[in-house]
Amino acid sequence: MILWGPPGTGKTTLARLIAQKADAQFIALSAVMAGVKDIRAAVEAARHARESSGRPTLLFLDEVHRFNKAQQDTFLPYLEDGTLTFVGATTENPSFEVVSAVLSRARVYVLRSLTIEDITTLLRTALEDEERGLGKEHLSAEPEALELMARAADGDGRRALNMLELGAGLVEASASPARSDGGRVLGMDVAKEVASGGRRRFDKGGDQFYDQISALHKAVRGTDPDAALYWLCRMLDGGCDPLYIARRVVRMAVEDIGLADPRAFPMTLDAWEAYDRLGSPEGELAIANAVVYLACAAKSNAVYVAMAEAKADVEKFGTLDVPLRFRNASTSLMKNLGFGRDYRYAHEEPDAYVPGERYLPDEMPDRRYYRPVPRGLELKIGEALARLRSKPPAKG
């Protein structure tokens, strides 16, 4: 199986529990450090365990997405013959990071971030556990302090336990008065100290990164300035480079606002330049202004769709000749060959428009790539084009 989820959700713990319940030998490897040699050593250990005691072996491979295809293929034969029972753990989407041969032999289980209630329970258990936790140290914590650390952990149980351990050390080292039974209390002051400076989960270049920029883009497209601001701040809080966001905001302007509001494009460029000049945090407000404006602006993807259709026709029809009347006759030979003949200069026509003229290659059928939407400036553009196109072609 493959356990897919964010850090601190218990992937390794689940693998250990499975091995324990199955009375299996547990071999843990990290793909960050391990290689083919380590896999082969695990196979030998598994064979020895099966021959000597009949016990199965569970191979737990953490960060499995860091193995390349050749490395992942190494242990396939041993999954097939039952030498190894494989449990992989990853924070990245297995569809992209795990080879299909492994995916077809494994079931993927998605682990979610722990809730605040889950983490609070985890912290209480650690405080009360005298064997493995802090119970033997007679440490207690104020409920508010536990909740603060649980929130600061951002769904990561490991991070929460690390904060609790750090807090316990601070309490022990401080001169705070003990309870009547000799124990000490972890209060809000210590909780605030250990919980400060925590970052929300944001893996640059990973699923979190692309999921959040996708949410920001879709909130802008969906005309929700509040959600757009939220996702912008999530990314900034996680350490995303604001210049990356500024570049993506320019893309939003040309893809989703387009000519419905031509002011959006220069505004995003201005925001990009403003951040480049001001830096953080002042320049981030310029990006926020652009994001809110785009979210509230009239929307059109007409040019985006039109360009895709035009590209498809370029691919479909190949290299068609430019009609002779549109070619510049820069030499007498070209003029004699008919270059530029019968071309009508649009600026000499009423409304600078030549009724009936056709500018596509002669071999191509008529096309209407650009279809203005009935919103914003494109409403006027559509009306103007319809009026010009309704003119009868010139006689003769």
XYZ file of C-alpha atoms in Angstrom:
396
model
C 0.000 0.000 0.000
C 0.954 3.643 -0.358
C 0.105 6.154 2.362
C -0.279 9.611 0.863
C -0.667 12.614 3.113
C 0.955 15.709 4.607
C 3.714 15.489 7.209
C 2.857 14.456 10.737
C -0.308 12.508 9.974
C 0.962 9.132 11.202
C 2.192 7.352 8.064
C 5.179 5.761 9.768
C 3.119 4.955 12.866
C 0.504 3.166 10.771
C 3.180 1.107 9.041
C 4.656 0.087 12.409
C 1.201 -0.847 13.726
C 0.550 -3.025 10.666
C 3.853 -4.841 11.143
C 3.164 -5.285 14.850
C -0.309 -6.711 14.340
C 0.940 -9.016 11.593
C 3.945 -10.129 13.664
C 6.125 -9.091 10.737
C 9.739 -8.016 10.692
C 9.765 -4.240 10.182
C 12.426 -2.686 7.966
C 12.280 1.086 7.573
C 14.162 2.912 4.824
C 14.120 6.507 3.692
C 14.307 7.087 -0.049
C 16.278 10.247 0.691
C 19.261 8.189 1.890
C 18.650 4.640 0.660
C 19.566 3.120 -2.685
C 19.442 -0.157 -4.595
C 22.043 -1.644 -2.251
C 19.777 -1.045 0.746
C 16.808 -2.637 -1.025
C 18.859 -5.742 -1.740
C 19.994 -5.896 1.891
C 16.338 -5.685 2.973
C 15.498 -8.542 0.615
C 18.229 -10.704 2.121
C 17.013 -9.908 5.641
C 13.442 -10.791 4.589
C 14.552 -14.137 3.126
C 16.487 -14.960 6.257
C 13.502 -14.122 8.493
C 11.190 -16.279 6.395
C 13.577 -19.244 6.353
C 14.525 -19.075 10.042
C 11.224 -18.186 11.694
C 8.594 -18.053 8.967
C 7.924 -14.398 9.736
C 6.908 -12.069 6.901
C 8.750 -8.789 6.358
C 7.202 -5.368 5.930
C 9.402 -2.923 4.062
C 8.470 0.653 4.874
C 9.881 3.144 2.372
C 9.462 6.748 3.480
C 9.509 9.547 0.882
C 9.022 6.926 -1.834
C 8.539 9.677 -4.422
C 12.275 10.453 -4.169
C 13.173 7.103 -5.754
C 13.617 7.284 -9.514
C 12.008 4.780 -11.883
C 14.971 2.379 -11.886
C 15.108 2.359 -8.095
C 11.356 1.776 -7.774
C 11.560 -1.069 -10.290
C 14.219 -2.781 -8.151
C 11.840 -4.170 -5.548
C 9.017 -5.157 -7.940
C 10.092 -8.819 -8.254
C 10.137 -9.181 -4.483
C 6.614 -7.802 -4.196
C 5.494 -10.301 -6.815
C 6.965 -13.361 -5.053
C 5.890 -12.255 -1.576
C 9.384 -11.746 -0.179
C 8.416 -8.239 0.878
C 5.190 -6.578 1.907
C 5.575 -3.007 0.755
C 4.255 0.113 2.479
C 5.321 3.413 0.941
C 4.810 6.877 2.352
C 4.737 10.087 0.368
C 3.675 13.696 0.666
C 3.449 14.031 -3.126
C 0.755 12.856 -5.507
C 1.525 9.171 -6.262
C -0.044 9.528 -9.713
C 2.898 11.678 -10.752
C 5.697 10.436 -8.501
C 5.256 6.639 -8.290
C 5.759 4.434 -11.344
C 2.674 2.748 -12.762
C 4.073 -0.745 -12.140
C 4.174 -0.044 -8.402
C 0.825 1.773 -8.402
C -0.894 -1.173 -10.071
C 0.276 -3.450 -7.251
C -0.581 -1.112 -4.384
C -3.628 0.502 -2.895
C -3.359 4.208 -2.155
C -4.722 5.480 1.148
C -5.122 9.236 1.552
C -4.345 10.623 5.000
C -5.786 13.985 5.984
C -4.286 16.633 8.215
C -5.065 16.104 11.884
C -7.788 18.314 13.301
C -7.232 20.605 16.278
C -9.254 18.155 18.381
C -7.065 15.248 17.187
C -3.871 17.066 18.080
C -5.196 18.235 21.445
C -6.012 14.622 22.291
C -2.528 13.584 21.150
C -0.913 16.190 23.413
C -3.027 15.155 26.392
C -2.056 11.517 25.807
C 1.614 12.471 25.714
C 1.240 14.354 29.001
C -0.437 11.397 30.699
C 1.753 8.594 29.312
C 4.245 7.696 32.048
C 6.095 5.155 29.896
C 6.771 7.047 26.664
C 5.473 10.549 27.331
C 5.776 13.259 29.939
C 3.622 11.616 32.606
C 6.616 10.622 34.698
C 7.695 14.272 34.843
C 4.404 15.263 36.491
C 3.807 17.970 33.913
C 0.353 19.321 33.188
C -0.794 22.016 30.803
C -3.507 24.613 30.769
C -6.262 23.714 28.257
C -5.744 27.032 26.463
C -2.024 26.299 26.114
C -2.728 22.906 24.541
C -5.215 24.427 22.121
C -2.735 27.137 21.114
C -0.048 24.549 20.328
C -2.581 22.380 18.511
C -3.538 25.304 16.276
C 0.094 26.257 15.688
C 0.885 22.675 14.630
C -1.266 23.198 11.509
C -2.419 19.584 11.294
C 1.047 18.116 11.951
C 1.133 15.771 14.957
C 4.924 15.562 14.960
C 5.225 19.336 15.092
C 2.775 19.454 17.999
C 4.744 16.875 19.996
C 7.976 18.746 19.309
C 6.409 21.953 20.631
C 5.169 20.131 23.720
C 8.621 18.677 24.358
C 10.232 22.081 23.922
C 7.645 23.644 26.229
C 8.300 20.980 28.858
C 11.993 21.779 28.718
C 11.310 25.487 29.190
C 9.034 24.821 32.160
C 11.620 22.569 33.756
C 14.378 25.152 33.267
C 12.280 28.033 34.575
C 11.789 29.057 38.158
C 8.019 28.793 37.926
C 6.366 27.548 41.137
C 5.489 23.868 41.301
C 2.065 22.430 42.141
C 1.403 21.001 45.568
C 2.327 17.535 44.280
C 5.627 18.804 42.922
C 4.534 18.905 39.312
C 4.708 21.928 37.045
C 2.198 23.566 34.713
C 2.794 24.553 31.094
C 0.941 27.838 30.750
C 0.048 30.249 27.976
C 3.288 32.206 28.241
C 5.381 29.139 27.406
C 2.878 27.957 24.769
C 3.089 31.328 22.999
C 6.869 31.141 23.000
C 7.092 27.661 21.465
C 4.234 28.269 19.030
C 5.572 31.551 17.670
C 7.004 31.727 14.187
C 5.245 28.618 12.904
C 4.592 28.422 9.186
C 1.604 26.874 7.507
C 2.328 23.940 5.208
C 3.602 25.060 1.832
C 5.937 22.905 -0.215
C 7.480 24.981 -2.981
C 7.189 23.019 -6.191
C 5.005 20.337 -4.600
C 1.283 19.624 -4.525
C 0.585 22.259 -1.858
C 2.218 24.898 -4.038
C 0.267 24.132 -7.201
C -3.009 23.461 -5.378
C -2.909 26.894 -3.752
C -1.972 28.870 -6.864
C -4.757 26.984 -8.644
C -7.220 27.993 -5.914
C -6.090 31.635 -6.165
C -6.540 31.618 -9.943
C -9.981 30.032 -9.722
C -11.126 32.472 -7.016
C -10.145 35.388 -9.279
C -11.888 33.749 -12.240
C -14.961 33.104 -10.087
C -15.220 36.772 -8.985
C -14.593 36.089 -5.289
C -12.200 38.798 -4.028
C -12.362 37.492 -0.454
C -11.262 33.959 -1.341
C -8.635 35.378 -3.709
C -7.146 37.443 -0.874
C -7.211 34.432 1.441
C -5.252 32.227 -0.961
C -2.845 35.055 -1.729
C -2.106 35.453 1.975
C -1.818 31.678 2.435
C 0.893 31.558 -0.197
C 2.731 34.574 1.159
C 2.517 33.166 4.680
C 3.988 29.877 3.471
C 7.022 31.620 1.998
C 6.081 31.723 -1.682
C 8.136 34.204 -3.703
C 5.813 37.217 -4.263
C 7.390 37.742 -7.694
C 6.102 34.314 -8.721
C 2.605 35.333 -7.640
C 2.970 38.658 -9.475
C 3.849 36.811 -12.666
C 0.881 34.483 -12.300
C -1.433 37.445 -11.644
C -0.361 38.909 -15.003
C -1.354 35.602 -16.576
C -4.767 35.821 -14.894
C -5.296 39.274 -16.366
C -4.663 38.206 -19.950
C -6.398 34.829 -19.663
C -9.534 35.554 -17.638
C -10.165 39.304 -17.897
C -8.767 39.982 -21.341
C -10.380 42.781 -23.322
C -13.456 42.897 -21.090
C -11.354 45.279 -18.957
C -8.061 46.250 -20.653
C -7.043 48.197 -17.516
C -6.420 44.924 -15.697
C -3.313 44.019 -17.685
C -1.308 47.230 -17.060
C -2.449 47.195 -13.432
C -0.861 43.768 -12.909
C 2.350 44.917 -14.581
C 2.377 47.975 -12.310
C 1.882 45.734 -9.265
C 4.782 43.542 -10.388
C 7.014 46.590 -10.799
C 5.855 48.052 -7.484
C 6.840 44.893 -5.653
C 10.158 44.815 -7.502
C 10.854 48.342 -6.242
C 9.414 48.105 -2.732
C 9.937 44.475 -1.743
C 8.127 42.931 1.236
C 5.919 43.719 2.980
C 4.986 47.013 1.278
C 5.052 45.633 -2.244
C 2.750 42.761 -1.318
C -0.090 45.266 -0.961
C 0.347 46.241 -4.612
C -0.105 42.595 -5.612
C -3.160 42.370 -3.337
C -4.693 45.426 -5.042
C -4.201 43.803 -8.425
C -5.696 40.508 -7.225
C -8.806 42.205 -5.838
C -9.233 44.286 -9.006
C -9.002 41.199 -11.208
C -11.506 39.335 -9.044
C -14.014 42.212 -9.330
C -13.413 43.008 -13.013
C -15.569 41.887 -15.941
C -14.395 38.516 -17.200
C -13.600 37.290 -20.698
C -11.508 34.421 -21.994
C -12.496 35.171 -25.599
C -8.936 35.948 -26.749
C -7.575 32.926 -24.859
C -10.067 30.625 -26.610
C -9.574 32.358 -29.974
C -5.806 31.917 -29.834
C -6.160 28.212 -29.043
C -8.473 27.749 -32.032
C -6.121 29.695 -34.328
C -3.187 27.537 -33.191
C -5.190 24.416 -33.949
C -5.841 25.655 -37.499
C -2.169 26.464 -38.012
C -1.408 22.871 -37.090
C -4.276 21.520 -39.200
C -3.747 23.438 -42.467
C 0.033 23.652 -42.501
C 2.014 26.306 -44.381
C -0.552 28.078 -46.550
C 0.567 30.864 -48.872
C -0.078 34.508 -48.102
C -2.493 35.849 -50.760
C -0.619 37.915 -53.369
C -2.625 41.081 -52.652
C -1.254 41.200 -49.103
C 2.382 40.818 -50.090
C 4.545 43.939 -50.274
C 5.807 44.685 -53.760
C 9.218 45.984 -52.755
C 10.827 45.325 -56.172
C 9.637 45.695 -59.750
C 9.833 41.923 -60.198
C 7.470 41.396 -57.298
C 5.122 44.016 -58.691
C 5.114 42.287 -62.080
C 4.325 39.001 -60.330
C 1.184 40.554 -58.837
C 2.379 41.258 -55.323
C 0.097 43.842 -53.729
C -2.273 44.018 -56.699
C -5.924 44.838 -55.805
C -5.029 45.533 -52.174
C -7.346 48.133 -50.650
C -5.808 50.348 -47.967
C -8.238 50.257 -45.019
C -7.511 53.828 -43.897
C -8.829 55.133 -47.213
C -12.168 53.386 -46.691
C -15.165 54.627 -44.638
C -14.756 53.625 -40.981
C -11.276 52.282 -41.966
C -12.971 49.036 -42.968
C -13.054 47.185 -46.307
C -16.411 45.394 -46.577
C -16.135 41.920 -48.037
C -12.337 41.722 -47.827
C -10.972 38.407 -46.663
C -7.570 38.328 -44.951
C -7.179 34.584 -44.302
C -5.318 32.330 -46.780
C -7.457 31.635 -49.832
C -7.435 27.872 -49.171
C -8.864 28.228 -45.670
C -12.560 28.279 -44.820
C -14.003 31.321 -43.088
C -13.255 31.529 -39.389
C -14.520 33.524 -36.420
C -11.943 32.830 -33.724
C -12.599 35.934 -31.681
C -16.104 36.009 -30.268
C -16.407 38.925 -27.804
C -18.437 38.219 -24.680
C -21.373 40.501 -23.757
C -19.511 41.939 -20.738
C -17.340 44.953 -20.069
C -15.597 46.589 -23.011
C -16.084 43.474 -25.135
C -19.789 44.287 -25.233
C -18.880 47.438 -27.199
C -16.257 45.600 -29.245
C -18.820 42.982 -30.258
C -21.348 45.641 -31.286
C -18.720 47.511 -33.342
C -17.593 44.364 -35.151
C -21.198 43.350 -35.889
C -21.924 46.804 -37.322
C -18.868 46.763 -39.607
C -19.442 43.204 -40.751
C -23.025 44.001 -41.699
C -21.860 46.430 -44.407
C -22.410 45.110 -47.927
C -19.285 44.338 -49.947
C -18.181 47.051 -52.376
C -19.409 46.544 -55.950
C -16.888 45.794 -58.597
